[in-house]
PDB file of C-alpha atoms in Angstrom:
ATOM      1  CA  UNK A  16       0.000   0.000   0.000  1.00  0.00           C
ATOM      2  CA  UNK A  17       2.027   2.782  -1.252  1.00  0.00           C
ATOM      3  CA  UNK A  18       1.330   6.675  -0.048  1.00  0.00           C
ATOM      4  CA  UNK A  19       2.649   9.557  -2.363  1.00  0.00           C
ATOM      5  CA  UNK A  20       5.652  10.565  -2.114  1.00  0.00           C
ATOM      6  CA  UNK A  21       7.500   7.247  -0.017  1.00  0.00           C
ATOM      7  CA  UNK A  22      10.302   5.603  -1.121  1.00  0.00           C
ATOM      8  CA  UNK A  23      10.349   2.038  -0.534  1.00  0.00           C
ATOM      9  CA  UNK A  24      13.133  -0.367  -1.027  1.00  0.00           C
ATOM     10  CA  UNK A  25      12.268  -4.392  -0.435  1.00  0.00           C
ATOM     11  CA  UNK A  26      15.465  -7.241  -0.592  1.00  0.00           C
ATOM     12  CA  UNK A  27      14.144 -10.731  -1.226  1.00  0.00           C
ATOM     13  CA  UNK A  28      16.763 -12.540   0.001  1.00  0.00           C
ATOM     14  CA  UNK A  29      17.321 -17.290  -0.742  1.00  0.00           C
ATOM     15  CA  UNK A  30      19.340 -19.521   0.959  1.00  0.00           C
ATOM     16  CA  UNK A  31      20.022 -22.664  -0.745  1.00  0.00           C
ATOM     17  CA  UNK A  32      19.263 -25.638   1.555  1.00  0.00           C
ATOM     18  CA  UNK A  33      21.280 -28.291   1.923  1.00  0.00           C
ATOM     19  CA  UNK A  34      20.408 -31.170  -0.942  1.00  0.00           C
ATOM     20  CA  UNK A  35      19.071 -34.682   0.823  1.00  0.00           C
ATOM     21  CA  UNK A  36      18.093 -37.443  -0.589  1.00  0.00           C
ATOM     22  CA  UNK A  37      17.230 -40.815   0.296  1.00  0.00           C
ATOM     23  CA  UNK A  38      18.269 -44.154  -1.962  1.00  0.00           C
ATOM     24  CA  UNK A  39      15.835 -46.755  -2.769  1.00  0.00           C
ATOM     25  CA  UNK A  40      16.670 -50.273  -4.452  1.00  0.00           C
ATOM     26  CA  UNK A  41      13.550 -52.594  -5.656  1.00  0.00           C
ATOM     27  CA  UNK A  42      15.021 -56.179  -5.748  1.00  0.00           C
ATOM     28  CA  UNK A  43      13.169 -59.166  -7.923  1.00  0.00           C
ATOM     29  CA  UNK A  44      13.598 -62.059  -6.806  1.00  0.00           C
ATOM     30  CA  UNK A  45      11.160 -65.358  -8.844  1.00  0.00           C
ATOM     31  CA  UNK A  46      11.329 -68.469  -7.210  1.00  0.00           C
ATOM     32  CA  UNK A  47      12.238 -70.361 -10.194  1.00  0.00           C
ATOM     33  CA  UNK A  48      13.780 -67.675 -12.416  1.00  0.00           C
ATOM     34  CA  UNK A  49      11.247 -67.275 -15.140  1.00  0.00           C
ATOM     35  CA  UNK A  50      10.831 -64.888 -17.980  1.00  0.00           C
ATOM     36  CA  UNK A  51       8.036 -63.136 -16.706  1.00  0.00           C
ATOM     37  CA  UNK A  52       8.147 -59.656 -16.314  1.00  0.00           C
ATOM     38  CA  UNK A  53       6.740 -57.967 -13.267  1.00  0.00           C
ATOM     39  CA  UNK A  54       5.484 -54.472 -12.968  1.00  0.00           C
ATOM     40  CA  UNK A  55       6.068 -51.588 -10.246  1.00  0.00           C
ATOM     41  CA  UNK A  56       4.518 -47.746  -9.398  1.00  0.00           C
ATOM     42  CA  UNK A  57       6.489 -45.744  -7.511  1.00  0.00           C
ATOM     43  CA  UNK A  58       5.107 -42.441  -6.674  1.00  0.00           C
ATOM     44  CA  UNK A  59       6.432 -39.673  -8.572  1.00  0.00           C
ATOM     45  CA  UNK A  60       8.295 -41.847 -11.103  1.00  0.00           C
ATOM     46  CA  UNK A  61       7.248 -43.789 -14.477  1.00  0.00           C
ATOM     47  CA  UNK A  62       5.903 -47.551 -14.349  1.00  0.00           C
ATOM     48  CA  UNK A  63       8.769 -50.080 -14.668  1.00  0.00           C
ATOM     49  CA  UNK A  64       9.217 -53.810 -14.607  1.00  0.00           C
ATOM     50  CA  UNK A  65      11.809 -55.910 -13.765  1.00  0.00           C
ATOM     51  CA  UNK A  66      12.621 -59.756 -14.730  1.00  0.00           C
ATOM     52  CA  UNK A  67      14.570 -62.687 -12.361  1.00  0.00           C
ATOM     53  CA  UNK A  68      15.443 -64.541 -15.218  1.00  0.00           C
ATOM     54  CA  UNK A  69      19.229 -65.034 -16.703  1.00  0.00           C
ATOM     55  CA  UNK A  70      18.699 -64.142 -20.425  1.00  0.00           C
ATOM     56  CA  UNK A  71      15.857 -61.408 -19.653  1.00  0.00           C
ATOM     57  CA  UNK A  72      15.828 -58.165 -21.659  1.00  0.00           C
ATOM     58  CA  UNK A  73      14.992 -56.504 -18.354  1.00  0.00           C
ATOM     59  CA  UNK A  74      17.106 -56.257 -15.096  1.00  0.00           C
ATOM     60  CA  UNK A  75      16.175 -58.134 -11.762  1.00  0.00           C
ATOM     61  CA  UNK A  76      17.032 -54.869  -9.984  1.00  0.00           C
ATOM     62  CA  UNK A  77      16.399 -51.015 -10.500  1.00  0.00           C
ATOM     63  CA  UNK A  78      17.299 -47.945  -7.908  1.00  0.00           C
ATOM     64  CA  UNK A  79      16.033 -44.408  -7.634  1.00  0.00           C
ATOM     65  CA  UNK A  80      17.828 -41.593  -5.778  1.00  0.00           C
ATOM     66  CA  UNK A  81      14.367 -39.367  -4.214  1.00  0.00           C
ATOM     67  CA  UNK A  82      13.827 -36.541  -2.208  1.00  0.00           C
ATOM     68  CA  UNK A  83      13.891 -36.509   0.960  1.00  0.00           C
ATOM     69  CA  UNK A  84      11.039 -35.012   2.759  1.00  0.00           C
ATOM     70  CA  UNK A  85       8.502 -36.737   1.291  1.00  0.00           C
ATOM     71  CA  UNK A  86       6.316 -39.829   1.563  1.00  0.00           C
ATOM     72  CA  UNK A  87       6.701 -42.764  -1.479  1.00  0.00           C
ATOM     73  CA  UNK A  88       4.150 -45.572  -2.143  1.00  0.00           C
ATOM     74  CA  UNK A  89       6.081 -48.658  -4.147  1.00  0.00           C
ATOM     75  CA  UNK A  90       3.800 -51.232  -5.048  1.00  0.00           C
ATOM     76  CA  UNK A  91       4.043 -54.403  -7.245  1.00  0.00           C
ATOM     77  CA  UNK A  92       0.670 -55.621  -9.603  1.00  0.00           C
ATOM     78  CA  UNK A  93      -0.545 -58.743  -8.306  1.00  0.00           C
ATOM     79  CA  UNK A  94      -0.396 -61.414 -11.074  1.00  0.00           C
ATOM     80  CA  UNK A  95      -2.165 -64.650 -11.505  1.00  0.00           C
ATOM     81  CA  UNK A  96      -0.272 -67.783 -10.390  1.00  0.00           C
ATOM     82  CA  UNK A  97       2.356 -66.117  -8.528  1.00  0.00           C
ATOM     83  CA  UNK A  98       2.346 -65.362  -4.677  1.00  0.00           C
ATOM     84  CA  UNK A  99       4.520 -62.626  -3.682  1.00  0.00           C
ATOM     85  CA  UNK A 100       6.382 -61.614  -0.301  1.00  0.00           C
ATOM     86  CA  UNK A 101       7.850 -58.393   0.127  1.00  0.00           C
ATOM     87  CA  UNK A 102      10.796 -57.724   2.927  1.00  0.00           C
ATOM     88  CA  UNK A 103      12.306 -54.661   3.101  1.00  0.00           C
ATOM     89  CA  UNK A 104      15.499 -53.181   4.743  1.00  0.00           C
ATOM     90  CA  UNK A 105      16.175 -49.034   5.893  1.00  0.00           C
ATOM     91  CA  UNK A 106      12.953 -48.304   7.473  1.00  0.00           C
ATOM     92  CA  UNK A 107      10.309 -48.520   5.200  1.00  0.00           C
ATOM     93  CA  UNK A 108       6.968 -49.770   6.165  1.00  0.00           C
ATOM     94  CA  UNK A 109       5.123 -53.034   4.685  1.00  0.00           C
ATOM     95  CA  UNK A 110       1.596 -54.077   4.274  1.00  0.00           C
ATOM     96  CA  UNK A 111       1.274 -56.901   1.429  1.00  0.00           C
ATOM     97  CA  UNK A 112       3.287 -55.929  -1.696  1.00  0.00           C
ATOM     98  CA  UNK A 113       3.268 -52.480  -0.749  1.00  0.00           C
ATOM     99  CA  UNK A 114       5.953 -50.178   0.796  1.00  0.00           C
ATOM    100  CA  UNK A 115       6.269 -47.135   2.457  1.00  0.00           C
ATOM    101  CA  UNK A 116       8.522 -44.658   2.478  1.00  0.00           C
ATOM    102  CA  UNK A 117       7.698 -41.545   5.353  1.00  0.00           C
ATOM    103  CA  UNK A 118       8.252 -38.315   4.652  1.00  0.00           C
ATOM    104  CA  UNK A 119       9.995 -38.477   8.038  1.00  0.00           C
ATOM    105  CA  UNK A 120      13.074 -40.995   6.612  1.00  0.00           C
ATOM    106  CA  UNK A 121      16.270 -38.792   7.098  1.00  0.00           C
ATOM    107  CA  UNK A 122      18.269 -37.913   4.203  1.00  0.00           C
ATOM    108  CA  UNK A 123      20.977 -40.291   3.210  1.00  0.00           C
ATOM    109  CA  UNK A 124      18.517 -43.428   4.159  1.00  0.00           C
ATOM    110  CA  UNK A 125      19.241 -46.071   1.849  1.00  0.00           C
ATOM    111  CA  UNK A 126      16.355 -48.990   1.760  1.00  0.00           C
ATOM    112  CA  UNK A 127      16.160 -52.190  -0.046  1.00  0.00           C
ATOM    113  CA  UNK A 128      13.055 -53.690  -0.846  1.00  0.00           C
ATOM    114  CA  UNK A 129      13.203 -57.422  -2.216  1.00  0.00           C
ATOM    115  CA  UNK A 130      10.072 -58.707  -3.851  1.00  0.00           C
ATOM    116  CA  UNK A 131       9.980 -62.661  -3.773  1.00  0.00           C
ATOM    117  CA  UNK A 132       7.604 -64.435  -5.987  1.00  0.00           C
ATOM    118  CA  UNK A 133       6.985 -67.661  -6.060  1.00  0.00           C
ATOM    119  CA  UNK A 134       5.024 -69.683  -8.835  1.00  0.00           C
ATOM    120  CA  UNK A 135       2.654 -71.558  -8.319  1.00  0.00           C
ATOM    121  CA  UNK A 136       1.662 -75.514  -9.367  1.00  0.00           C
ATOM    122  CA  UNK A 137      -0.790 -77.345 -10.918  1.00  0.00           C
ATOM    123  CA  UNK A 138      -1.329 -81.337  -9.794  1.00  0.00           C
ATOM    124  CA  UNK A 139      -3.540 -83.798 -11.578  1.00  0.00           C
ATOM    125  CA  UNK A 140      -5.093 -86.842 -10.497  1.00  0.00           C
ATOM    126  CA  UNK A 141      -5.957 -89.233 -12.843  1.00  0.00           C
ATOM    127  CA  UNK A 142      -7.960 -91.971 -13.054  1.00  0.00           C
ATOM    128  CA  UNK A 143      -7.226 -95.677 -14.962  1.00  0.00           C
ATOM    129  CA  UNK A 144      -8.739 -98.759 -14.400  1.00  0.00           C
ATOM    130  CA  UNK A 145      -8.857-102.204 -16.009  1.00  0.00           C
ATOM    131  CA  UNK A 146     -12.249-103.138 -15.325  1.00  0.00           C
ATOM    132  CA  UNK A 147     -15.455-104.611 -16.549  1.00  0.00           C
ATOM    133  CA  UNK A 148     -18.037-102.704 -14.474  1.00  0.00           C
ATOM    134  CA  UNK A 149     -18.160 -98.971 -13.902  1.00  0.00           C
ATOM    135  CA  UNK A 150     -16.166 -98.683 -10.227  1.00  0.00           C
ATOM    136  CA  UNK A 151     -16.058 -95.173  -8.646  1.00  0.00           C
ATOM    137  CA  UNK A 152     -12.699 -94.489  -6.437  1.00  0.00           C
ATOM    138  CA  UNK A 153     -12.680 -92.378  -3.208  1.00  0.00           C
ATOM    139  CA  UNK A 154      -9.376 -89.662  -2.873  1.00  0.00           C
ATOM    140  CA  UNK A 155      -8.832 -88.092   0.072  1.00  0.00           C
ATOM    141  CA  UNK A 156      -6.107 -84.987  -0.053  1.00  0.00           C
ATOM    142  CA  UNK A 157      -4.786 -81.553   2.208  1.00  0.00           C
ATOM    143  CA  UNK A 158      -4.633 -79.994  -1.698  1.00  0.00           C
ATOM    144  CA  UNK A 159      -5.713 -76.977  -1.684  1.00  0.00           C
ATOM    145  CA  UNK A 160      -9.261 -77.240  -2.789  1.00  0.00           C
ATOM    146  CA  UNK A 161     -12.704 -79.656  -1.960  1.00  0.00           C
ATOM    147  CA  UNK A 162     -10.424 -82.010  -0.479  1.00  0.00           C
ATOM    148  CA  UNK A 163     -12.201 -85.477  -1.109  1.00  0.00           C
ATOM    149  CA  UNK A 164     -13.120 -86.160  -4.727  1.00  0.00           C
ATOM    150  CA  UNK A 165     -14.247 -89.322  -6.540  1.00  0.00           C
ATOM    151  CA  UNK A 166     -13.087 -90.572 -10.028  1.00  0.00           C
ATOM    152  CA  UNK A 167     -14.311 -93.024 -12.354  1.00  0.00           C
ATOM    153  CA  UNK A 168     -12.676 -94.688 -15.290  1.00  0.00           C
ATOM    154  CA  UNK A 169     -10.497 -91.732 -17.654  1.00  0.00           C
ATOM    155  CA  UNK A 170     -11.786 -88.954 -14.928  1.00  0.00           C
ATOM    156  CA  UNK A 171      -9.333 -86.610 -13.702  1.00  0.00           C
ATOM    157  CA  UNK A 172      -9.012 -83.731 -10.981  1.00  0.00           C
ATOM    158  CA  UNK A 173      -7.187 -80.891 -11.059  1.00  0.00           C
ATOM    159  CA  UNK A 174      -5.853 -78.373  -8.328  1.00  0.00           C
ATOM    160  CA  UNK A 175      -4.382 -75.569  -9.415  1.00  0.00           C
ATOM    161  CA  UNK A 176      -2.261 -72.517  -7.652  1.00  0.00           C
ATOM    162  CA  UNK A 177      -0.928 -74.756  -5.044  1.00  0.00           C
ATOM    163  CA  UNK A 178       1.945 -73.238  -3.003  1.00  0.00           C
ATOM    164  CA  UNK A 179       5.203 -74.969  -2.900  1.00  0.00           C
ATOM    165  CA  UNK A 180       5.046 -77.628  -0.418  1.00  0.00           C
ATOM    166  CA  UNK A 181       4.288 -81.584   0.925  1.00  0.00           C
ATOM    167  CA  UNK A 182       1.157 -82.834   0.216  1.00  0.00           C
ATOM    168  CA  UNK A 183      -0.743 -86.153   0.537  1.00  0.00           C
ATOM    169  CA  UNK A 184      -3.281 -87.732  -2.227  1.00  0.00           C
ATOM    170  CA  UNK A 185      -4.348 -91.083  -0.682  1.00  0.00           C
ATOM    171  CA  UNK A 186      -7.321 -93.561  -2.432  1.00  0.00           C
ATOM    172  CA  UNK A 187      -8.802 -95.483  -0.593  1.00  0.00           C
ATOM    173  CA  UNK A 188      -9.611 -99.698  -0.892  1.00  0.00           C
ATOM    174  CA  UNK A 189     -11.965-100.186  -3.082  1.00  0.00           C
ATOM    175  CA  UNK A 190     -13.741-103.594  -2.949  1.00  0.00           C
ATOM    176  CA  UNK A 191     -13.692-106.005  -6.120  1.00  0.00           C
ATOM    177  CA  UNK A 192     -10.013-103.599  -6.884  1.00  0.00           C
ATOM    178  CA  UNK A 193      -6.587-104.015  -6.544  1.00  0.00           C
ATOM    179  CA  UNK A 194      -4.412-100.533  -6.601  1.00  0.00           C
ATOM    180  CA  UNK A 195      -1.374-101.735  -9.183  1.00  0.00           C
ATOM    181  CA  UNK A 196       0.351 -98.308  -9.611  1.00  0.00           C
ATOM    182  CA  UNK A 197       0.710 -94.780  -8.562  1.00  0.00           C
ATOM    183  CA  UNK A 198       2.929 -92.724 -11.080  1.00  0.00           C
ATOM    184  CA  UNK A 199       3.449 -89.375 -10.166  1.00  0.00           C
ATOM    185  CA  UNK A 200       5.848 -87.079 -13.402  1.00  0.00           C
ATOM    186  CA  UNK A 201       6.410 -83.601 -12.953  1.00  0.00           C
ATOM    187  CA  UNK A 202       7.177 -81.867 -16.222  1.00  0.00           C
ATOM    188  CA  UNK A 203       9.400 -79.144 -15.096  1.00  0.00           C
ATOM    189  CA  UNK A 204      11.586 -81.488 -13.257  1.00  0.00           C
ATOM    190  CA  UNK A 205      11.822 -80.915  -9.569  1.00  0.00           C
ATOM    191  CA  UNK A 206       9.323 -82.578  -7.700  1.00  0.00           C
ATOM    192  CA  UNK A 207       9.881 -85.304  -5.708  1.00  0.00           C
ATOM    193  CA  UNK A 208       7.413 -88.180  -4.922  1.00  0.00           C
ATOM    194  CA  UNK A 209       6.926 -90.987  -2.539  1.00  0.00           C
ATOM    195  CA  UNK A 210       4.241 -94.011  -3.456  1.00  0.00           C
ATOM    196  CA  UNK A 211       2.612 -96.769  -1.001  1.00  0.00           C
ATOM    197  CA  UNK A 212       0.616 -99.227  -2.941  1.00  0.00           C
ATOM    198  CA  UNK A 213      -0.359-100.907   0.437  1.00  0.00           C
ATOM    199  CA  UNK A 214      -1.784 -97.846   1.989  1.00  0.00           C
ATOM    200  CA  UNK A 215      -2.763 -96.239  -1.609  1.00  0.00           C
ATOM    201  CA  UNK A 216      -1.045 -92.521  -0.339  1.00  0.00           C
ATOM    202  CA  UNK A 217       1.229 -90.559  -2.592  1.00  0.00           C
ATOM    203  CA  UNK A 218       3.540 -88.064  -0.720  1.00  0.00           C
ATOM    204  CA  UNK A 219       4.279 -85.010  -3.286  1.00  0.00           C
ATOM    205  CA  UNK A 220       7.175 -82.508  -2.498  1.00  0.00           C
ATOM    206  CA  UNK A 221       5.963 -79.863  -4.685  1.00  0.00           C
ATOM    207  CA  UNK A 222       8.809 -77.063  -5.848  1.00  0.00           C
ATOM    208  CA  UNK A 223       8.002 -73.866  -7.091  1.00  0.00           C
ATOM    209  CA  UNK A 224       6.005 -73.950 -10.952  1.00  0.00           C
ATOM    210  CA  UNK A 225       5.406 -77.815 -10.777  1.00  0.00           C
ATOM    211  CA  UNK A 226       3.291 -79.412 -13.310  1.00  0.00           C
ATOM    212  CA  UNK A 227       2.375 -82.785 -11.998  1.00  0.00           C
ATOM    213  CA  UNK A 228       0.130 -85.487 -13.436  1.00  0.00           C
ATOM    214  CA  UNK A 229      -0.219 -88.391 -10.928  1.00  0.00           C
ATOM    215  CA  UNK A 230      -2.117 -91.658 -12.094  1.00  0.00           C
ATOM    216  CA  UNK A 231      -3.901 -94.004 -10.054  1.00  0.00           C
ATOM    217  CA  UNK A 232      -4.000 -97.097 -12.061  1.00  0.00           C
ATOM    218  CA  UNK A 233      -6.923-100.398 -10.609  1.00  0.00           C
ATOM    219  CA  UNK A 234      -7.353-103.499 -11.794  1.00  0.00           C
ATOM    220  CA  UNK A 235     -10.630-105.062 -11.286  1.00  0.00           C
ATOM    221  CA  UNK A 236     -10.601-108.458  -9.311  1.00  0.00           C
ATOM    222  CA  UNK A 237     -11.461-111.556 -11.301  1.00  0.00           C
ATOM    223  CA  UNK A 238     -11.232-115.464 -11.164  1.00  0.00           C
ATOM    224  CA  UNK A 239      -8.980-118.400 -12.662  1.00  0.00           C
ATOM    225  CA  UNK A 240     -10.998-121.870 -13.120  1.00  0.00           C
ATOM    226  CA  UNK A 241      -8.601-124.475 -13.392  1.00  0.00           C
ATOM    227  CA  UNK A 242     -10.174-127.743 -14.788  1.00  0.00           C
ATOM    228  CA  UNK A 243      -9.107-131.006 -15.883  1.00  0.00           C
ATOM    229  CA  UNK A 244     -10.716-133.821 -18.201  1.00  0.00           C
ATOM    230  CA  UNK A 245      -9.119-137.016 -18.392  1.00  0.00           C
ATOM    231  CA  UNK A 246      -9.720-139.562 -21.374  1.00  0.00           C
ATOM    232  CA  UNK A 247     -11.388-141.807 -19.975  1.00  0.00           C
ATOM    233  CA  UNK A 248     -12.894-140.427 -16.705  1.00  0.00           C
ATOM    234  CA  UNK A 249     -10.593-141.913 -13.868  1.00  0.00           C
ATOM    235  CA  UNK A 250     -11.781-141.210  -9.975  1.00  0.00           C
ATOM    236  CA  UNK A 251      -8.384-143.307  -9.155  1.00  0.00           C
ATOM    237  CA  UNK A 252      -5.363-140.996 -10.835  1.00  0.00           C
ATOM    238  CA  UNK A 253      -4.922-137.789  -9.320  1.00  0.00           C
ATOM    239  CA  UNK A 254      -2.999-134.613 -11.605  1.00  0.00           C
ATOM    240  CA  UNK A 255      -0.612-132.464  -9.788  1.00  0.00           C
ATOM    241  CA  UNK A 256      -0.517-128.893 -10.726  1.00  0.00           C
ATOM    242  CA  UNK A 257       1.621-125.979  -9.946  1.00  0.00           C
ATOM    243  CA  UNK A 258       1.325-122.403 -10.280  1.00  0.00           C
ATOM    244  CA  UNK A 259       2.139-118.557  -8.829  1.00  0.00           C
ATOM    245  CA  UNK A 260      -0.861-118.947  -7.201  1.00  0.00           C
ATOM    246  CA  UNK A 261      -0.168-122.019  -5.514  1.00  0.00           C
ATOM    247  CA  UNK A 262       0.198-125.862  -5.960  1.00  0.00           C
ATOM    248  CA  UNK A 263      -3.365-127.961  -5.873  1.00  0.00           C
ATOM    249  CA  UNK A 264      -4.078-132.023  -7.283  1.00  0.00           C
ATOM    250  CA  UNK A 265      -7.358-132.614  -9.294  1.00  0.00           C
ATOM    251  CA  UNK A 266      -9.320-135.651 -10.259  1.00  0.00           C
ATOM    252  CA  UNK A 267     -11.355-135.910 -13.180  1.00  0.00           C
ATOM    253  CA  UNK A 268     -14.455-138.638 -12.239  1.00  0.00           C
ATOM    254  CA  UNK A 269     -16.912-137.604 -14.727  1.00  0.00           C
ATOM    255  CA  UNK A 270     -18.557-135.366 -12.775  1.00  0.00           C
ATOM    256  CA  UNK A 271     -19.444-131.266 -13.631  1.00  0.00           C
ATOM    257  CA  UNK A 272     -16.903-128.978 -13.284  1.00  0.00           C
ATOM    258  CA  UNK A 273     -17.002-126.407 -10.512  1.00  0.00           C
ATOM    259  CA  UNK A 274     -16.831-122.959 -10.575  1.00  0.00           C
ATOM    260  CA  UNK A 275     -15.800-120.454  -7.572  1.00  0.00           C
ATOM    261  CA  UNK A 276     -18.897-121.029  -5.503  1.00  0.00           C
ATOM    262  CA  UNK A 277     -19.269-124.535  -6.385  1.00  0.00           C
ATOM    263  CA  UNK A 278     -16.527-126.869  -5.647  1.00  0.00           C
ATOM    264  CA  UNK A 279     -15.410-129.999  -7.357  1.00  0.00           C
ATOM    265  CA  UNK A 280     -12.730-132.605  -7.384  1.00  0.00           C
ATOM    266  CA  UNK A 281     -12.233-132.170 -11.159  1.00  0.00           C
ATOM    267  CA  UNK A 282     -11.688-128.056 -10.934  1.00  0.00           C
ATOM    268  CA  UNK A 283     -10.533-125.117  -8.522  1.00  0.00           C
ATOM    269  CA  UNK A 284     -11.102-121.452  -8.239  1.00  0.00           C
ATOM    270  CA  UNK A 285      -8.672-118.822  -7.584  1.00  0.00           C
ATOM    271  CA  UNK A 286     -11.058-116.280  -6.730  1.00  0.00           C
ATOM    272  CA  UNK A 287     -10.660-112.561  -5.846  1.00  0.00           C
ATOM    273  CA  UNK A 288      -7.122-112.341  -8.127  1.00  0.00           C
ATOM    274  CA  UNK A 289      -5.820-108.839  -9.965  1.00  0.00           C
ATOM    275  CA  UNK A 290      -4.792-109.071 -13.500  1.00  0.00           C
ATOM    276  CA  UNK A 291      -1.914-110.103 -14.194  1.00  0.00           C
ATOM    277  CA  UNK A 292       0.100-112.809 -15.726  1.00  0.00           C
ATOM    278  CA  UNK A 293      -0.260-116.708 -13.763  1.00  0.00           C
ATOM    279  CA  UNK A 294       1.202-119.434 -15.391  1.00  0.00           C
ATOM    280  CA  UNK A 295      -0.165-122.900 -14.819  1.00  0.00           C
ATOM    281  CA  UNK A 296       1.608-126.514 -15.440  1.00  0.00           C
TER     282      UNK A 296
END
C-alpha cells in the first residue's frame, strides 16, 4: 500500500538448503527364475518392470535416488499364479506388496526392498482302471481345494495354484479292486514323490512352478478256473498242478466242473485275483 511521495526499497533474500536425498533399491527375486516380467509404481516416477530370469531383456534390480522429505508408495501388480512376499530393509513400512517410504526418513537413508515371488503348481489326479463294471474311487487330499473327490474310469481332478510344499493324495480300498500303480511325473523337473501301494497314499514334495500329473492305475478283481478232463474219466489218478498262485491235485471222475462257488474234485477257483500274468503246469 504505497502513499505519495514514499520511497520504498524491499530485498528478497534465498538460501540454498542443503540437498538430501534418500536411496531406494527394488530387488526381484522369482522363485524359479522365469521370464516373466513384473510391474512396479512408484510415486512420482514412471511404471517399470523388472525380470529374475538369466537371459531377460529386463534387469532383476532397479534404484532411484528421491527426495527426501517426502512420503513414497512402491507397489508391485498382483499377477495370476504367482504369490509374492515383500521384505524390506532401511525403514520402510510393509503391508502386502506395498511399501512405504515416510516423509519423516532422514536424508541419506538407503532402503532395499526385495520382492519374492513364487510360482505356483498345478497337480492332476488321474484316473485308470482295467475293469469290466463302472467302479467309482474315493481320494482323500490336504490340496488346496474340496479335499475329497471321486473318479471313475479316464476322470481326472485338477488343483491348481498350489503353493510350494508336501502334500498327501491317498485312495482309498476299493472292494472287487486291486491298486497296481501310482505314477506321479512332474514336467518341469523338480518334484519329488513318494508311493505306497499298500496304503494307496502318494507323498508329493511340490517345488516352485510344478506341473504334476499323478495316475492311479486299478485293476478289477477276477477269477482263474482251473479244470481237468481225463480220457477216460478216472476217480483213481490224481494230476498235480503248480502255479504262482499255488500248488493244488485234481481228479477228473466224470462229474461237472465247478466254478468259484461250487466246488469240485475235477476243478478249482482262484477267486478274488488282480490281473496279471499266472502261469499254470
Amino acid at each position: 500500500g504505497l502513499v505519495a511521495g514514499t520511497n520504498v526499497s524491499c530485498r528478497f533474500v534465498n538460501v540454498q538448503q542443503a540437498a538430501g536425498s534418500i536411496t531406494l533399491t527394488v530387488v526381484k527375486d522369482a522363485l524359479p527364475n522365469d521370464p516373466q516380467d513384473f510391474a512396479f509404481t512408484l510415486t512420482g516416477q514412471a511404471g517399470f518392470s523388472l525380470d529374475d530370469d538369466a537371459n531377460a531383456t529386463l534387469p532383476n534390480s532397479q534404484t532411484f535416488v528421491l527426495p527426501a522429505g517426502s512420503t513414497y508408495t512402491l507397489s508391485e501388480t498382483p499377477l495370476a499364479g504367482w504369490s509374492t512376499a515383500l521384505q524390506c530393509a532401511g525403514g520402510a513400512g510393509v503391508s502386502g506388496a506395498t511399501a512405504t517410504l515416510s516423509n519423516t526418513l532422514p536424508a541419506g537413508s538407503v532402503v532395499t526392498c526385495t520382492y519374492t515371488n513364487t510360482k505356483l503348481a498345478t497337480v492332476v489326479i488321474t484316473k485308470q482302471s482295467n475293469e469290466v463294471s463302472a467302479g467309482t474311487f474315493d481320494f482323500t487330499t490336504n490340496l488346496p481345494g474340496a479335499g475329497a473327490f471321486q473318479l471313475t474310469n479316464g476322470a481326472q481332478e485338477a488343483r491348481t495354484l498350489v503353493p510350494p510344499g508336501s502334500y498327501v493324495v491317498t485312495e482309498s480300498a476299493e472292494p472287487g479292486y486291486v491298486l497296481q500303480n501310482i505314477e506321479c511325473v512332474d514336467s518341469v523337473g523338480t518334484s519329488t514323490f513318494a508311493t505306497d501301494l499298500t496304503t494307496g497314499a502318494a507323498t508329493l514334495t511340490l517345488s516352485p512352478g510344478a506341473n504334476v500329473l499323478c495316475t492311479y492305475t486299478n485293476g478289477e478283481l477276477g477269477h482263474l478256473i482251473i479244470v481237468k478232463d481225463a480220457t477216460p474219466n478216472d476217480a483213481g489218478q490224481s494230476f498235480a498242478f503248480e502255479s504262482g498262485l499255488g500248488l493244488l491235485s485234481l481228479t477228473d471222475d466224470g462229474s461237472a466242473p465247478g466254478n468259484c462257488s461250487t466246488p469240485s474234485i475235477n476243478s478249482f477257483c482262484y477267486d478274488d485275483i488282480a490281473p496279471g500274468e499266472y502261469p499254470v503246469r
